[in-house]
Amino acid sequence: MEANNQNFSKLEQALAKYNLDVDEAEVRQKVKEIIVEKVPENDTLDVKKFLFRSIELTSLHTTDTETGIMKFVEHVNDFEAAYPDLGNVATICVYPCFAKTVAETLEVENVAIACVSGSFPSSQARIEVKVAETALAVADGATEIDIVLPVGKFLDEDYEDMCSDIQELKNACGDDVPMKVILETGCLKTMSNVKKASILAMYSGADYIKTSTGKEKVSATPEAAYVMCRAIKEYYDETGIQIGFKPAGGINTVMDAVTYYTIVKEVLGEKWLTNRWFRMGTSRLANVLLSEILGDKIEVF
């Protein structure tokens, strides 16, 4: 009991360092200003090339098969030879059961292998099951892990158990395998909750925070991205620890992608504008971005 009280006290102390009372009207206004005043200047060829290299190319379908995943990876292999001057996507993301398939099929360097784990997309499973799934994914070749914040525990204000889950999964990843924590911002109800969830996820071991799974009705929004980036900046200023950011879900157009790029640039600055610290979950935009970059209709992926 004393250990639990100490853990809760540490969480309270961590949260007390940040202003969690987010003015939603102010957030909407700030985002509007960024979109109107700053987005147009980033609608450039160089930014689109960067955005392409930041994509996490994803296959998370009920119908996925080993043969299909092999073909999916071969597209990434083939792209390197066909367009050597463009650079490749940042990541291939699959279910854990396909980690070994990707690891054995992927031939190009500098493309990470990410697995969604921890009972994606609900995070509703015993922690022992989530830890085992994560450890097996890493053993099979995953070089990054994406987990979902236990949203139910968060909404029930059970922050201690929620943070414990995240910490245990980070331990399963180890120091060399970055872990993204998906906040599922569309389920968090308020921007104050988005800020609090961001801080708690980072405090508990997240190497990146990510907006959404893409499996809920509301996915990424510029407002949630703005609040998350503000939280990352404040956490960095407080701790000196740099945390990555990934918008995902509902990124349907090139201008959507440019908007998220611009929010990161304006809130976090140039230090975050590499595909180590900025990732984008939008497989559907890979061909669209390539088509705009090359000036011709491209269907590679």
Short mmCIF file of C-alpha atoms in Angstrom, two decimals:
data_model
loop_
_atom_site.label_atom_id
_atom_site.label_comp_id
_atom_site.label_asym_id
_atom_site.label_seq_id
_atom_site.Cartn_x
_atom_site.Cartn_y
_atom_site.Cartn_z
CA MET A 1 0.00 0.00 0.00
CA GLU A 2 2.82 2.37 0.87
CA ALA A 3 4.46 1.75 -2.55
CA ASN A 4 1.17 2.48 -4.32
CA ASN A 5 0.78 5.72 -2.39
CA GLN A 6 4.33 6.70 -3.31
CA ASN A 7 3.65 6.01 -7.00
CA PHE A 8 0.46 8.07 -6.91
CA SER A 9 2.29 10.87 -5.15
CA LYS A 10 4.94 10.87 -7.89
CA LEU A 11 2.23 11.15 -10.55
CA GLU A 12 0.63 14.06 -8.72
CA GLN A 13 4.02 15.77 -8.46
CA ALA A 14 4.65 15.24 -12.17
CA LEU A 15 1.27 16.61 -13.23
CA ALA A 16 1.61 19.60 -10.88
CA LYS A 17 4.47 20.91 -13.02
CA TYR A 18 2.13 21.55 -15.97
CA ASN A 19 -0.92 23.68 -16.62
CA LEU A 20 -3.59 21.13 -17.47
CA ASP A 21 -6.46 23.63 -17.74
CA VAL A 22 -6.55 24.00 -21.53
CA ASP A 23 -8.66 26.82 -23.00
CA GLU A 24 -10.31 25.13 -25.99
CA ALA A 25 -11.37 28.39 -27.62
CA GLU A 26 -7.78 29.61 -27.44
CA VAL A 27 -6.55 26.35 -28.99
CA ARG A 28 -9.02 26.69 -31.87
CA GLN A 29 -7.90 30.27 -32.45
CA LYS A 30 -4.19 29.37 -32.38
CA VAL A 31 -4.75 26.53 -34.84
CA LYS A 32 -6.79 28.78 -37.12
CA GLU A 33 -3.97 31.35 -37.14
CA ILE A 34 -1.38 28.69 -37.97
CA ILE A 35 -3.50 27.33 -40.83
CA VAL A 36 -4.24 30.77 -42.31
CA GLU A 37 -0.86 32.42 -41.77
CA LYS A 38 1.73 29.64 -41.87
CA VAL A 39 0.47 26.62 -43.82
CA PRO A 40 0.67 28.27 -47.28
CA GLU A 41 4.42 28.90 -46.95
CA ASN A 42 4.98 25.17 -46.30
CA ASP A 43 3.08 24.00 -49.37
CA THR A 44 6.34 23.30 -51.16
CA LEU A 45 8.04 20.46 -53.01
CA ASP A 46 10.69 20.05 -50.30
CA VAL A 47 8.07 19.75 -47.56
CA LYS A 48 6.15 17.16 -49.58
CA LYS A 49 9.34 15.13 -50.04
CA PHE A 50 9.94 15.29 -46.30
CA LEU A 51 6.36 14.23 -45.57
CA PHE A 52 6.71 11.23 -47.86
CA ARG A 53 9.86 10.16 -46.01
CA SER A 54 7.93 10.49 -42.72
CA ILE A 55 5.12 8.11 -43.67
CA GLU A 56 4.52 4.93 -41.70
CA LEU A 57 3.19 2.63 -44.40
CA THR A 58 0.64 0.47 -42.65
CA SER A 59 -1.30 -2.74 -43.22
CA LEU A 60 -3.66 -3.51 -40.35
CA HIS A 61 -6.49 -5.42 -41.95
CA THR A 62 -8.51 -8.41 -40.78
CA THR A 63 -7.77 -9.91 -44.20
CA ASP A 64 -3.96 -9.57 -44.00
CA THR A 65 -2.04 -12.70 -44.99
CA GLU A 66 1.63 -13.63 -44.97
CA THR A 67 1.65 -13.56 -48.79
CA GLY A 68 -0.01 -10.17 -48.86
CA ILE A 69 2.42 -8.70 -46.32
CA MET A 70 5.38 -10.01 -48.34
CA LYS A 71 4.03 -8.25 -51.44
CA PHE A 72 3.44 -5.12 -49.36
CA VAL A 73 7.09 -5.11 -48.25
CA GLU A 74 8.33 -5.81 -51.78
CA HIS A 75 6.75 -2.53 -52.90
CA VAL A 76 9.04 -0.77 -50.41
CA ASN A 77 12.04 -2.76 -51.59
CA ASP A 78 11.29 -1.97 -55.24
CA PHE A 79 10.75 1.73 -54.58
CA GLU A 80 14.35 2.18 -53.46
CA ALA A 81 15.68 1.05 -56.84
CA ALA A 82 13.06 2.87 -58.91
CA TYR A 83 13.40 6.25 -57.15
CA PRO A 84 16.85 6.31 -55.48
CA ASP A 85 16.90 10.10 -55.12
CA LEU A 86 13.66 10.44 -53.16
CA GLY A 87 14.37 8.39 -50.05
CA ASN A 88 11.96 5.78 -48.77
CA VAL A 89 9.08 5.76 -46.33
CA ALA A 90 10.06 5.83 -42.65
CA THR A 91 8.37 2.68 -41.44
CA ILE A 92 6.39 -0.42 -42.29
CA CYS A 93 3.72 -1.08 -39.64
CA VAL A 94 1.93 -4.43 -39.24
CA TYR A 95 0.35 -6.71 -36.67
CA PRO A 96 2.87 -8.56 -34.44
CA CYS A 97 2.20 -11.92 -36.10
CA PHE A 98 3.80 -10.50 -39.27
CA ALA A 99 6.92 -8.99 -37.68
CA LYS A 100 9.09 -11.94 -38.72
CA THR A 101 7.68 -11.87 -42.26
CA VAL A 102 8.58 -8.20 -42.65
CA ALA A 103 12.02 -8.68 -41.09
CA GLU A 104 12.81 -11.53 -43.49
CA THR A 105 11.43 -9.73 -46.58
CA LEU A 106 12.66 -6.18 -46.07
CA GLU A 107 15.88 -5.57 -47.99
CA VAL A 108 16.39 -1.82 -47.74
CA GLU A 109 18.06 0.07 -44.93
CA ASN A 110 16.65 2.92 -42.85
CA VAL A 111 13.06 1.63 -42.93
CA ALA A 112 11.84 0.72 -39.45
CA ILE A 113 9.61 -2.26 -38.65
CA ALA A 114 6.78 -1.21 -36.35
CA CYS A 115 4.19 -3.47 -34.76
CA VAL A 116 0.98 -2.44 -33.08
CA SER A 117 0.91 -4.33 -29.81
CA GLY A 118 -0.67 -4.53 -26.39
CA SER A 119 -4.09 -5.64 -27.65
CA PHE A 120 -4.40 -3.03 -30.39
CA PRO A 121 -6.67 -1.12 -30.92
CA SER A 122 -8.55 -1.38 -27.60
CA SER A 123 -5.74 -2.04 -25.11
CA GLN A 124 -8.31 -4.22 -23.33
CA ALA A 125 -6.40 -7.27 -22.15
CA ARG A 126 -4.52 -8.47 -19.11
CA ILE A 127 -1.15 -6.79 -18.83
CA GLU A 128 0.56 -10.21 -18.95
CA VAL A 129 -0.95 -10.80 -22.38
CA LYS A 130 0.06 -7.35 -23.62
CA VAL A 131 3.62 -7.76 -22.35
CA ALA A 132 3.96 -11.18 -23.97
CA GLU A 133 2.68 -9.91 -27.31
CA THR A 134 5.11 -6.99 -27.21
CA ALA A 135 8.12 -9.10 -26.24
CA LEU A 136 7.36 -11.61 -29.00
CA ALA A 137 7.06 -8.83 -31.59
CA VAL A 138 10.47 -7.49 -30.60
CA ALA A 139 11.97 -10.99 -30.66
CA ASP A 140 10.56 -11.48 -34.18
CA GLY A 141 12.22 -8.33 -35.51
CA ALA A 142 10.08 -5.31 -34.63
CA THR A 143 12.30 -2.25 -34.25
CA GLU A 144 9.45 -0.04 -33.00
CA ILE A 145 6.28 -0.75 -31.03
CA ASP A 146 2.97 1.15 -31.06
CA ILE A 147 0.66 0.64 -28.07
CA VAL A 148 -2.67 2.21 -27.15
CA LEU A 149 -3.10 4.16 -23.94
CA PRO A 150 -5.54 2.29 -21.65
CA VAL A 151 -8.26 4.85 -22.32
CA GLY A 152 -10.80 3.24 -20.00
CA LYS A 153 -8.41 3.50 -17.08
CA PHE A 154 -7.66 7.11 -17.96
CA LEU A 155 -11.35 8.07 -18.10
CA ASP A 156 -11.86 6.27 -14.77
CA GLU A 157 -8.99 8.38 -13.38
CA ASP A 158 -7.04 5.22 -12.58
CA TYR A 159 -3.81 6.94 -13.59
CA GLU A 160 -1.60 4.70 -11.46
CA ASP A 161 -2.62 1.48 -13.20
CA MET A 162 -2.64 3.20 -16.58
CA CYS A 163 0.92 4.42 -16.15
CA SER A 164 2.01 1.05 -14.78
CA ASP A 165 0.75 -0.62 -17.97
CA ILE A 166 2.73 1.78 -20.13
CA GLN A 167 5.87 1.32 -18.04
CA GLU A 168 5.64 -2.47 -18.21
CA LEU A 169 5.25 -2.39 -21.98
CA LYS A 170 8.21 -0.06 -22.31
CA ASN A 171 10.23 -2.51 -20.24
CA ALA A 172 9.19 -5.24 -22.68
CA CYS A 173 10.44 -3.09 -25.58
CA GLY A 174 13.80 -2.42 -23.97
CA ASP A 175 15.95 0.65 -24.38
CA ASP A 176 16.72 0.06 -28.06
CA VAL A 177 13.13 -0.26 -29.35
CA PRO A 178 11.19 3.02 -29.35
CA MET A 179 7.60 2.83 -28.15
CA LYS A 180 4.77 5.04 -29.40
CA VAL A 181 1.78 5.56 -27.14
CA ILE A 182 -1.47 6.16 -29.02
CA LEU A 183 -3.71 8.48 -27.00
CA GLU A 184 -6.89 7.89 -29.04
CA THR A 185 -7.62 11.59 -28.67
CA GLY A 186 -11.10 11.32 -30.16
CA CYS A 187 -12.15 9.34 -27.06
CA LEU A 188 -10.63 11.67 -24.47
CA LYS A 189 -13.51 14.19 -24.57
CA THR A 190 -11.59 17.39 -23.72
CA MET A 191 -8.34 19.07 -24.70
CA SER A 192 -7.41 19.19 -21.01
CA ASN A 193 -7.60 15.41 -21.03
CA VAL A 194 -5.43 15.30 -24.16
CA LYS A 195 -2.82 17.40 -22.35
CA LYS A 196 -2.97 15.24 -19.21
CA ALA A 197 -2.79 11.99 -21.18
CA SER A 198 0.20 13.32 -23.12
CA ILE A 199 2.11 14.21 -19.96
CA LEU A 200 1.32 10.90 -18.26
CA ALA A 201 2.29 8.87 -21.34
CA MET A 202 5.63 10.66 -21.64
CA TYR A 203 6.26 10.41 -17.90
CA SER A 204 5.62 6.65 -18.12
CA GLY A 205 8.13 5.95 -20.88
CA ALA A 206 6.64 6.89 -24.27
CA ASP A 207 9.29 7.68 -26.88
CA TYR A 208 6.56 9.12 -29.16
CA ILE A 209 3.00 10.13 -28.58
CA LYS A 210 0.52 9.47 -31.36
CA THR A 211 -2.96 10.84 -31.88
CA SER A 212 -5.11 7.91 -32.94
CA THR A 213 -5.49 4.32 -34.08
CA GLY A 214 -7.69 5.27 -37.04
CA LYS A 215 -10.24 2.76 -35.74
CA GLU A 216 -12.52 5.24 -33.95
CA LYS A 217 -15.01 7.74 -35.42
CA VAL A 218 -12.81 10.72 -34.52
CA SER A 219 -9.13 10.41 -35.34
CA ALA A 220 -6.42 13.07 -35.61
CA THR A 221 -7.44 16.72 -35.46
CA PRO A 222 -5.22 19.80 -35.75
CA GLU A 223 -6.43 20.93 -32.31
CA ALA A 224 -5.39 17.68 -30.63
CA ALA A 225 -2.06 17.82 -32.47
CA TYR A 226 -1.47 21.38 -31.26
CA VAL A 227 -2.16 20.43 -27.62
CA MET A 228 0.04 17.33 -27.85
CA CYS A 229 2.90 19.33 -29.37
CA ARG A 230 2.56 21.94 -26.63
CA ALA A 231 2.77 19.13 -24.08
CA ILE A 232 5.89 17.70 -25.78
CA LYS A 233 7.52 21.15 -25.74
CA GLU A 234 6.73 21.73 -22.08
CA TYR A 235 7.93 18.24 -21.17
CA TYR A 236 11.16 18.83 -23.09
CA ASP A 237 11.69 22.18 -21.36
CA GLU A 238 11.10 20.54 -17.96
CA THR A 239 13.10 17.33 -18.44
CA GLY A 240 15.41 17.78 -21.43
CA ILE A 241 13.92 14.60 -22.94
CA GLN A 242 12.89 14.85 -26.60
CA ILE A 243 9.69 12.95 -27.47
CA GLY A 244 8.51 12.27 -31.02
CA PHE A 245 5.09 13.07 -32.45
CA LYS A 246 2.88 11.11 -34.84
CA PRO A 247 -0.49 12.25 -36.17
CA ALA A 248 -2.49 9.33 -37.56
CA GLY A 249 -5.99 8.60 -38.74
CA GLY A 250 -8.08 10.85 -40.95
CA ILE A 251 -5.13 12.43 -42.79
CA ASN A 252 -6.78 12.37 -46.20
CA THR A 253 -5.19 15.16 -48.25
CA VAL A 254 -1.77 16.63 -48.87
CA MET A 255 -2.91 19.84 -47.20
CA ASP A 256 -3.90 17.85 -44.11
CA ALA A 257 -0.34 16.55 -43.97
CA VAL A 258 1.14 20.01 -44.55
CA THR A 259 -1.05 21.33 -41.72
CA TYR A 260 0.37 18.81 -39.23
CA TYR A 261 3.89 19.55 -40.45
CA THR A 262 3.26 23.25 -39.88
CA ILE A 263 1.92 22.72 -36.36
CA VAL A 264 5.06 20.77 -35.47
CA LYS A 265 7.27 23.43 -37.02
CA GLU A 266 5.52 26.32 -35.23
CA VAL A 267 5.15 24.67 -31.81
CA LEU A 268 8.21 22.41 -31.57
CA GLY A 269 10.61 23.92 -34.07
CA GLU A 270 13.17 22.63 -36.55
CA LYS A 271 14.64 20.12 -34.10
CA TRP A 272 11.55 17.96 -34.59
CA LEU A 273 11.52 18.18 -38.38
CA THR A 274 13.29 14.93 -39.12
CA ASN A 275 11.66 11.57 -39.71
CA ARG A 276 13.15 10.37 -36.46
CA TRP A 277 10.95 12.74 -34.45
CA PHE A 278 8.03 13.33 -36.81
CA ARG A 279 6.07 10.43 -38.27
CA MET A 280 2.78 10.39 -40.11
CA GLY A 281 0.27 7.58 -40.21
CA THR A 282 -1.35 7.90 -43.62
CA SER A 283 -0.67 5.10 -46.09
CA ARG A 284 -3.36 6.49 -48.40
CA LEU A 285 -1.25 9.61 -49.04
CA ALA A 286 1.92 7.81 -50.18
CA ASN A 287 0.91 7.65 -53.85
CA VAL A 288 -0.75 11.09 -53.71
CA LEU A 289 2.39 12.74 -52.37
CA LEU A 290 4.55 10.93 -54.93
CA SER A 291 2.25 12.08 -57.72
CA GLU A 292 2.57 15.71 -56.63
CA ILE A 293 6.34 15.41 -56.18
CA LEU A 294 6.91 13.81 -59.59
CA GLY A 295 4.19 15.67 -61.49
CA ASP A 296 2.57 12.51 -62.78
CA LYS A 297 0.06 9.96 -61.49
CA ILE A 298 2.02 7.36 -59.49
CA GLU A 299 0.68 4.08 -58.13
CA VAL A 300 3.62 2.42 -56.38
CA PHE A 301 2.11 1.40 -53.03
#
